[in-house]
Amino acid sequence: MQIDWWTLGLQTINFLVVIWLLSHFLYRPIRRTIEEREAADQAASQDAQDKADAADQARQEYEKLRAELAQEQNEREAAFHKSMKAEKEKSLEVARKDADALLESAHEQIARDQKQALENLKSHVQGLATELARSALAAPLTAKAAITAVTAYLEQLPQADFDDLKQDIHTDGGVLAIVTSAKLAKPEQEAWRAALAQRLGEEIALVFKESPDILGGAELHFPHAALRFSVAARLDRTAKAMEV
Amino acid sequence: METSPLMPDILFYIGPVPISRAVATTWALMAFMAVFLLAALRRPAHDAGPVQAALEIVVLAIVKQLREILDRDPWPFLPLLGSLFLFLCLANLAAVVPGATPPTGHIETPAALALIVFLSVHYFGVRVRGAGPYLRHYLEPNPFLLPLNVLSELTRIFSLMIRLFGNMMSHEFVIAIVVFLAGLLVPIPFLLLGILIGIIQAYIFTVLATVYIAAAVGAVEA
């Protein structure tokens, strides 16, 4: 085997030229393109990152603003609630004072009315008492006056009623009781017997009874009826008339 | 008397300089590369077309392979090692062109490439590590091993050259013998096998050169 040194030298030079050729027309353009592409990608990535950062910052600012608004809203709500509570308490206080004033006024009015009513009642009672006293003391009911009043009553009594009284006293041994507040003396009893015998007949049976409750005057108690000419009867009649 | 197929096939002379078939084929390959690259990468675009994308894929694949072996930025080593791989691929595949013979089938071309690799190993070693530290590694692990280390440098380059030359030359012989014995169409499978062998030899030569350079710059143990 023989080595051609010219060929060896030329091939060495040729390969060095190949190195230059590929380096100049292949590796450099491709590397430059790749680097530019990577730079563009990096720039795009950086731009995207910047936009993401800006969006994140905007989101943080939004969150911060929202938190501030929420806090402000809470503070306003708290202040509003506080003012409402104060207003409510103030209104309640005013209402309470008004109610107290009304209540006090009502109490005073009730007290005045009560006092007035009491005064009126006292005056009325006084008037009643006066009227009762007047009626009770209008004509003194002595024994003689009582006999006169009974006799006059029987005189002006309608005949039918008078007959009923007589029938009542004469039926089954009836007794007519003369009731007085104090025990009658003998002459007074005789005066009663005489007056009643003249009007009702001699045969009637009389008894005399005492009852301090009638206060004065006299009452005739038939078996089934009574004629009252006593002070108590006057007072009863006056009281019944006052009730009306 | 028949001339030996291992003898240089001189086509013509330029003055006193004989131009062999290997040199002429290499010039043709260089012209093809120049025209193709000028056409394909005249205005490289960010949105690469199919040809530019294919070239980028090839270059990036080489860069990735170099980075894995060198364990450092591969771009300073790309002009030598990348060109070695691409040139060997094209030179080895020249066998499929009718009438053409691969330049690597003659000893001068593998010898030229091995010579450049030999010089580049020391160039990168001194450049990266400095002259003193680089030369000192020949004394390691023992100064008595200096002759063996120097001999190792020579023999591995020699084996690099002979491996490429032997494979491509033997493939040429096989094709010639098969054509002589079996006719025209039978060698086609051998031609397809030659494509595979050419690419594999280009890969082996480039990877071994990369490993030698990596050892020189301290990336790996040689």
Short mmCIF file of C-alpha atoms in Angstrom, two decimals:
data_model
loop_
_atom_site.label_atom_id
_atom_site.label_comp_id
_atom_site.label_asym_id
_atom_site.label_seq_id
_atom_site.Cartn_x
_atom_site.Cartn_y
_atom_site.Cartn_z
CA MET A 1 0.00 0.00 0.00
CA GLN A 2 1.26 3.40 -0.95
CA ILE A 3 0.28 6.70 0.60
CA ASP A 4 -0.15 9.64 -1.69
CA TRP A 5 1.08 12.51 0.42
CA TRP A 6 -0.46 15.04 -1.98
CA THR A 7 -3.83 13.47 -1.46
CA LEU A 8 -3.26 13.34 2.29
CA GLY A 9 -2.42 17.02 2.32
CA LEU A 10 -5.27 17.98 0.04
CA GLN A 11 -7.76 15.95 2.09
CA THR A 12 -6.51 17.64 5.26
CA ILE A 13 -7.03 21.01 3.68
CA ASN A 14 -10.34 19.89 2.26
CA PHE A 15 -11.58 18.86 5.68
CA LEU A 16 -10.49 22.15 7.18
CA VAL A 17 -12.47 23.85 4.42
CA VAL A 18 -15.41 21.60 5.24
CA ILE A 19 -15.12 22.71 8.85
CA TRP A 20 -15.18 26.33 7.80
CA LEU A 21 -17.98 25.69 5.33
CA LEU A 22 -20.26 23.97 7.80
CA SER A 23 -19.36 26.35 10.58
CA HIS A 24 -20.14 29.35 8.43
CA PHE A 25 -23.20 28.12 6.56
CA LEU A 26 -24.73 25.61 8.95
CA TYR A 27 -23.80 25.90 12.61
CA ARG A 28 -23.72 29.66 12.93
CA PRO A 29 -27.06 30.33 11.17
CA ILE A 30 -28.77 27.55 13.06
CA ARG A 31 -27.28 28.58 16.38
CA ARG A 32 -28.18 32.22 15.73
CA THR A 33 -31.69 31.20 14.75
CA ILE A 34 -32.06 29.02 17.81
CA GLU A 35 -30.73 31.73 20.08
CA GLU A 36 -33.02 34.32 18.51
CA ARG A 37 -35.92 31.95 18.85
CA GLU A 38 -35.03 31.24 22.46
CA ALA A 39 -34.62 34.96 23.06
CA ALA A 40 -38.02 35.57 21.47
CA ASP A 41 -39.47 32.76 23.54
CA GLN A 42 -37.80 34.15 26.62
CA ALA A 43 -39.06 37.63 25.79
CA ALA A 44 -42.53 36.24 25.24
CA SER A 45 -42.23 34.27 28.44
CA GLN A 46 -40.97 37.36 30.23
CA ASP A 47 -43.79 39.38 28.72
CA ALA A 48 -46.26 36.74 29.80
CA GLN A 49 -44.65 36.70 33.23
CA ASP A 50 -44.85 40.49 33.37
CA LYS A 51 -48.49 40.33 32.38
CA ALA A 52 -49.07 37.61 34.94
CA ASP A 53 -47.29 39.72 37.55
CA ALA A 54 -49.33 42.75 36.54
CA ALA A 55 -52.49 40.68 36.70
CA ASP A 56 -51.42 39.32 40.07
CA GLN A 57 -50.67 42.81 41.28
CA ALA A 58 -54.01 44.02 39.95
CA ARG A 59 -55.67 41.10 41.68
CA GLN A 60 -53.87 41.93 44.93
CA GLU A 61 -54.89 45.58 44.61
CA TYR A 62 -58.43 44.46 43.92
CA GLU A 63 -58.36 42.17 46.95
CA LYS A 64 -56.93 44.98 49.04
CA LEU A 65 -59.55 47.42 47.78
CA ARG A 66 -62.26 44.89 48.38
CA ALA A 67 -60.99 44.29 51.89
CA GLU A 68 -60.91 48.02 52.52
CA LEU A 69 -64.43 48.38 51.17
CA ALA A 70 -65.57 45.48 53.32
CA GLN A 71 -63.93 47.03 56.35
CA GLU A 72 -65.47 50.40 55.54
CA GLN A 73 -68.82 48.74 55.08
CA ASN A 74 -68.45 46.99 58.43
CA GLU A 75 -67.44 50.20 60.10
CA ARG A 76 -70.39 52.01 58.53
CA GLU A 77 -72.72 49.23 59.55
CA ALA A 78 -71.33 49.33 63.07
CA ALA A 79 -71.67 53.11 63.18
CA PHE A 80 -75.17 52.86 61.74
CA HIS A 81 -76.13 50.21 64.26
CA LYS A 82 -74.61 52.29 67.02
CA SER A 83 -76.49 55.39 65.91
CA MET A 84 -79.65 53.35 65.50
CA LYS A 85 -79.20 51.94 68.96
CA ALA A 86 -78.57 55.39 70.36
CA GLU A 87 -81.57 56.73 68.48
CA LYS A 88 -83.64 53.82 69.74
CA GLU A 89 -82.51 54.39 73.28
CA LYS A 90 -83.15 58.07 72.88
CA SER A 91 -86.61 57.39 71.49
CA LEU A 92 -87.24 54.90 74.26
CA GLU A 93 -86.05 57.42 76.79
CA VAL A 94 -88.32 60.08 75.32
CA ALA A 95 -91.19 57.61 75.19
CA ARG A 96 -90.43 56.51 78.72
CA LYS A 97 -90.39 60.13 79.88
CA ASP A 98 -93.60 60.83 77.97
CA ALA A 99 -95.15 57.71 79.45
CA ASP A 100 -93.94 58.70 82.90
CA ALA A 101 -95.30 62.19 82.37
CA LEU A 102 -98.58 60.77 81.11
CA LEU A 103 -98.66 58.32 83.97
CA GLU A 104 -97.89 61.03 86.47
CA SER A 105 -100.45 63.29 84.85
CA ALA A 106 -102.93 60.42 84.93
CA HIS A 107 -102.09 59.74 88.54
CA GLU A 108 -102.53 63.38 89.32
CA GLN A 109 -105.76 63.49 87.35
CA ILE A 110 -106.92 60.33 89.07
CA ALA A 111 -105.94 61.80 92.41
CA ARG A 112 -107.75 65.01 91.54
CA ASP A 113 -110.77 63.11 90.30
CA GLN A 114 -110.62 60.88 93.31
CA LYS A 115 -110.37 63.88 95.55
CA GLN A 116 -113.16 65.58 93.64
CA ALA A 117 -115.23 62.44 93.77
CA LEU A 118 -114.51 62.13 97.43
CA GLU A 119 -115.47 65.73 97.93
CA ASN A 120 -118.58 65.19 95.88
CA LEU A 121 -119.29 62.02 97.78
CA LYS A 122 -118.77 63.76 101.05
CA SER A 123 -121.01 66.57 99.91
CA HIS A 124 -123.56 64.06 98.72
CA VAL A 125 -123.33 62.07 101.88
CA GLN A 126 -123.59 65.27 103.79
CA GLY A 127 -126.62 66.19 101.74
CA LEU A 128 -128.07 62.75 102.27
CA ALA A 129 -127.42 62.90 105.92
CA THR A 130 -128.98 66.30 106.03
CA GLU A 131 -131.94 65.05 104.03
CA LEU A 132 -132.27 61.99 106.23
CA ALA A 133 -132.06 64.07 109.30
CA ARG A 134 -134.53 66.49 107.87
CA SER A 135 -136.94 63.75 106.99
CA ALA A 136 -136.42 61.97 110.25
CA LEU A 137 -136.82 65.08 112.26
CA ALA A 138 -139.40 66.81 110.07
CA ALA A 139 -142.25 66.20 112.56
CA PRO A 140 -141.58 64.79 115.98
CA LEU A 141 -143.31 61.47 116.33
CA THR A 142 -144.58 61.60 119.82
CA ALA A 143 -147.18 59.11 121.03
CA LYS A 144 -149.97 61.51 120.41
CA ALA A 145 -148.61 62.48 116.97
CA ALA A 146 -148.26 58.83 116.09
CA ILE A 147 -151.85 58.14 117.13
CA THR A 148 -152.99 61.12 115.09
CA ALA A 149 -151.01 59.99 112.06
CA VAL A 150 -152.39 56.41 112.35
CA THR A 151 -155.90 57.65 112.77
CA ALA A 152 -155.58 60.00 109.80
CA TYR A 153 -154.11 57.23 107.70
CA LEU A 154 -156.92 54.86 108.51
CA GLU A 155 -159.41 57.59 107.83
CA GLN A 156 -158.19 58.27 104.34
CA LEU A 157 -157.50 54.58 103.55
CA PRO A 158 -159.75 53.26 100.78
CA GLN A 159 -162.57 51.13 102.05
CA ALA A 160 -161.36 47.98 100.36
CA ASP A 161 -157.95 48.22 101.94
CA PHE A 162 -159.47 49.11 105.28
CA ASP A 163 -161.73 46.07 105.06
CA ASP A 164 -158.74 43.90 104.32
CA LEU A 165 -157.04 45.20 107.45
CA LYS A 166 -160.09 44.57 109.58
CA GLN A 167 -160.50 41.12 108.09
CA ASP A 168 -156.83 40.43 108.85
CA ILE A 169 -157.17 41.49 112.51
CA HIS A 170 -160.39 39.61 113.10
CA THR A 171 -159.39 36.35 111.47
CA ASP A 172 -158.41 33.48 113.72
CA GLY A 173 -157.95 35.55 116.82
CA GLY A 174 -155.55 38.04 115.36
CA VAL A 175 -153.55 40.35 117.53
CA LEU A 176 -152.53 43.88 116.63
CA ALA A 177 -149.14 44.73 118.02
CA ILE A 178 -148.28 48.36 118.79
CA VAL A 179 -144.50 48.67 118.57
CA THR A 180 -142.76 51.69 120.02
CA SER A 181 -139.14 52.55 120.68
CA ALA A 182 -139.80 53.06 124.39
CA LYS A 183 -142.26 51.50 126.72
CA LEU A 184 -145.59 53.32 126.63
CA ALA A 185 -147.05 54.64 129.72
CA LYS A 186 -150.48 53.54 130.78
CA PRO A 187 -152.23 56.70 129.56
CA GLU A 188 -150.50 56.42 126.24
CA GLN A 189 -151.58 52.79 125.90
CA GLU A 190 -155.15 53.78 126.72
CA ALA A 191 -154.99 56.53 124.14
CA TRP A 192 -153.92 53.96 121.55
CA ARG A 193 -156.71 51.58 122.62
CA ALA A 194 -159.30 54.29 122.40
CA ALA A 195 -158.17 55.57 119.00
CA LEU A 196 -157.96 52.11 117.43
CA ALA A 197 -161.18 50.87 119.02
CA GLN A 198 -163.00 53.82 117.59
CA ARG A 199 -161.76 53.01 114.14
CA LEU A 200 -161.33 49.21 114.12
CA GLY A 201 -163.82 48.17 116.69
CA GLU A 202 -163.85 47.30 120.35
CA GLU A 203 -163.19 43.64 119.98
CA ILE A 204 -159.61 43.86 118.66
CA ALA A 205 -156.77 42.47 120.74
CA LEU A 206 -153.94 44.83 121.33
CA VAL A 207 -150.46 44.12 122.60
CA PHE A 208 -147.71 46.68 123.18
CA LYS A 209 -144.15 45.87 122.31
CA GLU A 210 -140.84 47.77 122.52
CA SER A 211 -138.24 47.97 119.79
CA PRO A 212 -135.46 50.60 120.03
CA ASP A 213 -134.68 49.92 116.36
CA ILE A 214 -137.62 51.93 115.13
CA LEU A 215 -135.93 55.02 116.69
CA GLY A 216 -139.21 56.75 117.45
CA GLY A 217 -142.87 56.89 116.53
CA ALA A 218 -144.89 53.69 116.31
CA GLU A 219 -145.62 50.75 114.09
CA LEU A 220 -148.80 48.66 113.89
CA HIS A 221 -148.12 45.03 113.13
CA PHE A 222 -151.16 43.20 111.87
CA PRO A 223 -151.00 39.44 111.43
CA HIS A 224 -150.32 39.84 107.76
CA ALA A 225 -149.53 43.56 107.36
CA ALA A 226 -147.84 46.44 109.10
CA LEU A 227 -148.39 50.17 109.32
CA ARG A 228 -145.13 51.92 110.00
CA PHE A 229 -145.11 55.45 111.40
CA SER A 230 -141.68 55.25 112.93
CA VAL A 231 -138.49 57.25 112.40
CA ALA A 232 -136.86 54.11 110.97
CA ALA A 233 -139.66 53.83 108.43
CA ARG A 234 -139.14 57.47 107.49
CA LEU A 235 -135.43 56.88 107.08
CA ASP A 236 -136.07 53.79 104.95
CA ARG A 237 -138.43 55.63 102.71
CA THR A 238 -136.03 58.55 102.36
CA ALA A 239 -133.12 56.22 101.57
CA LYS A 240 -135.18 54.40 98.94
CA ALA A 241 -136.19 57.70 97.42
CA MET A 242 -132.50 58.75 97.32
CA GLU A 243 -131.52 55.53 95.55
CA VAL A 244 -133.74 56.46 92.70
CA MET B 1 -0.43 -5.88 -14.78
CA GLU B 2 -3.48 -4.71 -12.80
CA THR B 3 -2.85 -1.84 -10.41
CA SER B 4 -3.72 -2.35 -6.78
CA PRO B 5 -7.10 -0.99 -5.73
CA LEU B 6 -5.34 0.38 -2.64
CA MET B 7 -3.21 2.63 -4.82
CA PRO B 8 -4.30 6.26 -5.26
CA ASP B 9 -6.55 6.68 -8.28
CA ILE B 10 -5.09 9.77 -9.92
CA LEU B 11 -7.56 11.47 -12.20
CA PHE B 12 -5.58 14.45 -13.36
CA TYR B 13 -2.86 16.86 -12.37
CA ILE B 14 -2.95 20.50 -11.50
CA GLY B 15 0.61 21.45 -12.19
CA PRO B 16 2.71 19.05 -10.21
CA VAL B 17 -0.17 18.19 -7.89
CA PRO B 18 -1.92 14.94 -8.65
CA ILE B 19 -5.67 15.04 -8.08
CA SER B 20 -6.96 11.67 -6.96
CA ARG B 21 -10.54 10.39 -7.18
CA ALA B 22 -10.88 10.78 -3.39
CA VAL B 23 -9.96 14.46 -3.61
CA ALA B 24 -12.28 15.02 -6.54
CA THR B 25 -15.12 13.27 -4.72
CA THR B 26 -14.44 15.37 -1.64
CA TRP B 27 -14.60 18.52 -3.74
CA ALA B 28 -17.88 17.39 -5.20
CA LEU B 29 -19.23 16.75 -1.70
CA MET B 30 -17.99 20.15 -0.59
CA ALA B 31 -19.67 21.79 -3.57
CA PHE B 32 -22.89 19.93 -2.84
CA MET B 33 -22.79 20.98 0.81
CA ALA B 34 -22.10 24.60 -0.07
CA VAL B 35 -24.90 24.81 -2.60
CA PHE B 36 -27.36 22.94 -0.42
CA LEU B 37 -26.63 25.01 2.68
CA LEU B 38 -26.70 28.26 0.77
CA ALA B 39 -30.06 27.32 -0.64
CA ALA B 40 -31.49 25.97 2.57
CA LEU B 41 -30.20 28.50 5.06
CA ARG B 42 -29.89 31.70 3.05
CA ARG B 43 -32.52 33.35 5.22
CA PRO B 44 -33.08 31.19 8.28
CA ALA B 45 -36.51 31.92 9.69
CA HIS B 46 -37.88 31.54 13.19
CA ASP B 47 -40.73 29.54 11.75
CA ALA B 48 -38.50 26.96 10.13
CA GLY B 49 -39.46 25.19 6.93
CA PRO B 50 -39.07 21.43 6.54
CA VAL B 51 -35.44 21.55 5.29
CA GLN B 52 -34.33 24.04 7.94
CA ALA B 53 -36.20 22.08 10.60
CA ALA B 54 -34.46 18.87 9.49
CA LEU B 55 -31.07 20.59 9.61
CA GLU B 56 -31.87 21.98 13.08
CA ILE B 57 -32.86 18.53 14.26
CA VAL B 58 -29.59 17.05 12.95
CA VAL B 59 -27.47 19.79 14.49
CA LEU B 60 -29.29 19.68 17.83
CA ALA B 61 -29.00 15.90 17.92
CA ILE B 62 -25.25 16.19 17.43
CA VAL B 63 -25.07 18.93 20.06
CA LYS B 64 -27.00 16.78 22.52
CA GLN B 65 -24.72 13.81 21.90
CA LEU B 66 -21.62 15.95 22.33
CA ARG B 67 -22.98 17.48 25.54
CA GLU B 68 -23.59 14.04 27.01
CA ILE B 69 -20.02 12.96 26.26
CA LEU B 70 -18.17 16.19 26.96
CA ASP B 71 -20.28 17.19 29.95
CA ARG B 72 -19.83 20.88 29.06
CA ASP B 73 -20.89 23.45 26.46
CA PRO B 74 -20.59 21.54 23.17
CA TRP B 75 -20.78 24.52 20.81
CA PRO B 76 -16.98 25.22 20.76
CA PHE B 77 -16.40 21.61 19.73
CA LEU B 78 -19.24 21.46 17.22
CA PRO B 79 -17.36 22.77 14.14
CA LEU B 80 -14.78 19.99 14.31
CA LEU B 81 -16.84 17.08 15.60
CA GLY B 82 -20.08 17.96 13.82
CA SER B 83 -18.26 18.47 10.58
CA LEU B 84 -16.44 15.18 11.11
CA PHE B 85 -19.74 13.31 11.44
CA LEU B 86 -21.53 15.02 8.57
CA PHE B 87 -18.53 14.78 6.23
CA LEU B 88 -18.01 11.10 7.04
CA CYS B 89 -21.72 10.38 6.50
CA LEU B 90 -21.67 12.03 3.08
CA ALA B 91 -18.29 10.53 2.17
CA ASN B 92 -19.31 7.02 3.20
CA LEU B 93 -22.64 7.32 1.45
CA ALA B 94 -20.95 8.33 -1.78
CA ALA B 95 -20.76 4.60 -2.47
CA VAL B 96 -24.45 4.61 -3.39
CA VAL B 97 -23.83 7.07 -6.22
CA PRO B 98 -23.10 5.18 -9.42
CA GLY B 99 -19.49 5.59 -10.53
CA ALA B 100 -18.44 7.24 -7.26
CA THR B 101 -16.23 5.71 -4.59
CA PRO B 102 -16.15 6.83 -0.99
CA PRO B 103 -13.04 8.90 -0.23
CA THR B 104 -12.76 7.05 3.09
CA GLY B 105 -12.08 3.84 1.16
CA HIS B 106 -8.54 5.11 0.54
CA ILE B 107 -6.07 5.52 3.39
CA GLU B 108 -5.27 9.17 2.72
CA THR B 109 -8.68 10.50 3.77
CA PRO B 110 -8.93 8.56 7.08
CA ALA B 111 -5.32 9.51 7.70
CA ALA B 112 -6.05 13.18 7.10
CA LEU B 113 -9.05 13.06 9.42
CA ALA B 114 -7.10 11.16 12.07
CA LEU B 115 -4.28 13.68 11.80
CA ILE B 116 -6.71 16.54 12.36
CA VAL B 117 -8.28 14.72 15.32
CA PHE B 118 -4.81 14.03 16.76
CA LEU B 119 -3.87 17.70 16.55
CA SER B 120 -7.29 18.84 17.79
CA VAL B 121 -7.06 16.67 20.88
CA HIS B 122 -3.91 18.45 21.98
CA TYR B 123 -5.24 21.82 20.88
CA PHE B 124 -8.37 21.53 23.01
CA GLY B 125 -6.45 19.94 25.87
CA VAL B 126 -3.97 22.80 26.06
CA ARG B 127 -6.67 25.40 25.49
CA VAL B 128 -8.94 24.13 28.23
CA ARG B 129 -6.49 22.91 30.83
CA GLY B 130 -3.36 24.88 30.03
CA ALA B 131 -0.10 23.56 28.64
CA GLY B 132 1.43 22.51 31.95
CA PRO B 133 -1.48 20.62 33.41
CA TYR B 134 -2.24 19.06 30.05
CA LEU B 135 1.29 17.81 29.46
CA ARG B 136 1.55 16.72 33.07
CA HIS B 137 -1.23 14.21 32.57
CA TYR B 138 1.12 12.16 30.45
CA LEU B 139 3.15 11.58 33.63
CA GLU B 140 0.19 10.23 35.51
CA PRO B 141 -0.27 8.00 37.30
CA ASN B 142 3.50 7.34 37.14
CA PRO B 143 6.24 9.13 35.17
CA PHE B 144 7.53 5.75 34.06
CA LEU B 145 4.32 5.36 32.09
CA LEU B 146 5.16 8.35 29.87
CA PRO B 147 6.32 6.15 26.91
CA LEU B 148 3.20 4.06 27.16
CA ASN B 149 0.98 7.13 27.35
CA VAL B 150 2.63 8.62 24.25
CA LEU B 151 2.39 5.29 22.47
CA SER B 152 -1.26 5.09 23.46
CA GLU B 153 -1.90 8.48 21.90
CA LEU B 154 -0.40 7.31 18.62
CA THR B 155 -1.95 3.87 18.52
CA ARG B 156 -5.46 5.02 19.28
CA ILE B 157 -5.29 7.55 16.46
CA PHE B 158 -3.82 4.88 14.23
CA SER B 159 -6.57 2.45 15.16
CA LEU B 160 -9.14 5.20 14.51
CA MET B 161 -7.75 5.67 11.03
CA ILE B 162 -7.39 1.96 10.24
CA ARG B 163 -10.89 1.13 11.55
CA LEU B 164 -12.55 3.57 9.20
CA PHE B 165 -10.31 2.76 6.29
CA GLY B 166 -10.61 -1.01 6.77
CA ASN B 167 -14.37 -1.04 7.01
CA MET B 168 -14.97 1.20 4.03
CA MET B 169 -12.27 -0.41 1.89
CA SER B 170 -13.49 -3.91 2.68
CA HIS B 171 -17.02 -2.88 1.87
CA GLU B 172 -15.80 -1.60 -1.47
CA PHE B 173 -14.10 -4.94 -2.11
CA VAL B 174 -17.19 -6.89 -1.14
CA ILE B 175 -19.35 -4.85 -3.49
CA ALA B 176 -16.83 -5.29 -6.31
CA ILE B 177 -16.58 -9.03 -5.74
CA VAL B 178 -20.35 -9.48 -5.58
CA VAL B 179 -20.82 -7.45 -8.73
CA PHE B 180 -18.13 -9.52 -10.42
CA LEU B 181 -19.67 -12.82 -9.36
CA ALA B 182 -23.46 -12.20 -9.33
CA GLY B 183 -24.28 -9.44 -11.75
CA LEU B 184 -25.91 -6.06 -11.49
CA LEU B 185 -28.98 -6.27 -9.17
CA VAL B 186 -27.67 -8.69 -6.54
CA PRO B 187 -25.36 -6.11 -4.83
CA ILE B 188 -28.33 -3.83 -3.99
CA PRO B 189 -28.84 -5.34 -0.49
CA PHE B 190 -25.11 -4.91 0.05
CA LEU B 191 -25.44 -1.29 -1.02
CA LEU B 192 -28.22 -0.81 1.56
CA LEU B 193 -26.02 -2.50 4.12
CA GLY B 194 -23.28 -0.11 3.01
CA ILE B 195 -25.47 2.85 3.95
CA LEU B 196 -25.87 1.43 7.44
CA ILE B 197 -22.16 0.67 7.71
CA GLY B 198 -21.27 4.16 6.48
CA ILE B 199 -23.44 5.88 9.07
CA ILE B 200 -22.24 3.55 11.83
CA GLN B 201 -18.60 4.16 10.95
CA ALA B 202 -19.18 7.90 10.87
CA TYR B 203 -20.81 7.69 14.29
CA ILE B 204 -17.99 5.52 15.71
CA PHE B 205 -15.26 7.77 14.34
CA THR B 206 -16.97 10.90 15.69
CA VAL B 207 -17.77 9.44 19.09
CA LEU B 208 -14.22 8.15 19.52
CA ALA B 209 -12.81 11.53 18.52
CA THR B 210 -15.18 13.16 21.00
CA VAL B 211 -14.07 10.80 23.74
CA TYR B 212 -10.41 11.58 23.02
CA ILE B 213 -11.09 15.29 23.17
CA ALA B 214 -13.20 14.86 26.30
CA ALA B 215 -10.29 13.02 27.91
CA ALA B 216 -7.94 15.78 26.88
CA VAL B 217 -10.14 18.49 28.40
CA GLY B 218 -10.60 16.42 31.55
CA ALA B 219 -14.24 15.47 31.11
CA VAL B 220 -13.68 11.70 31.00
CA GLU B 221 -10.92 9.20 31.52
CA ALA B 222 -9.37 8.14 28.22
#
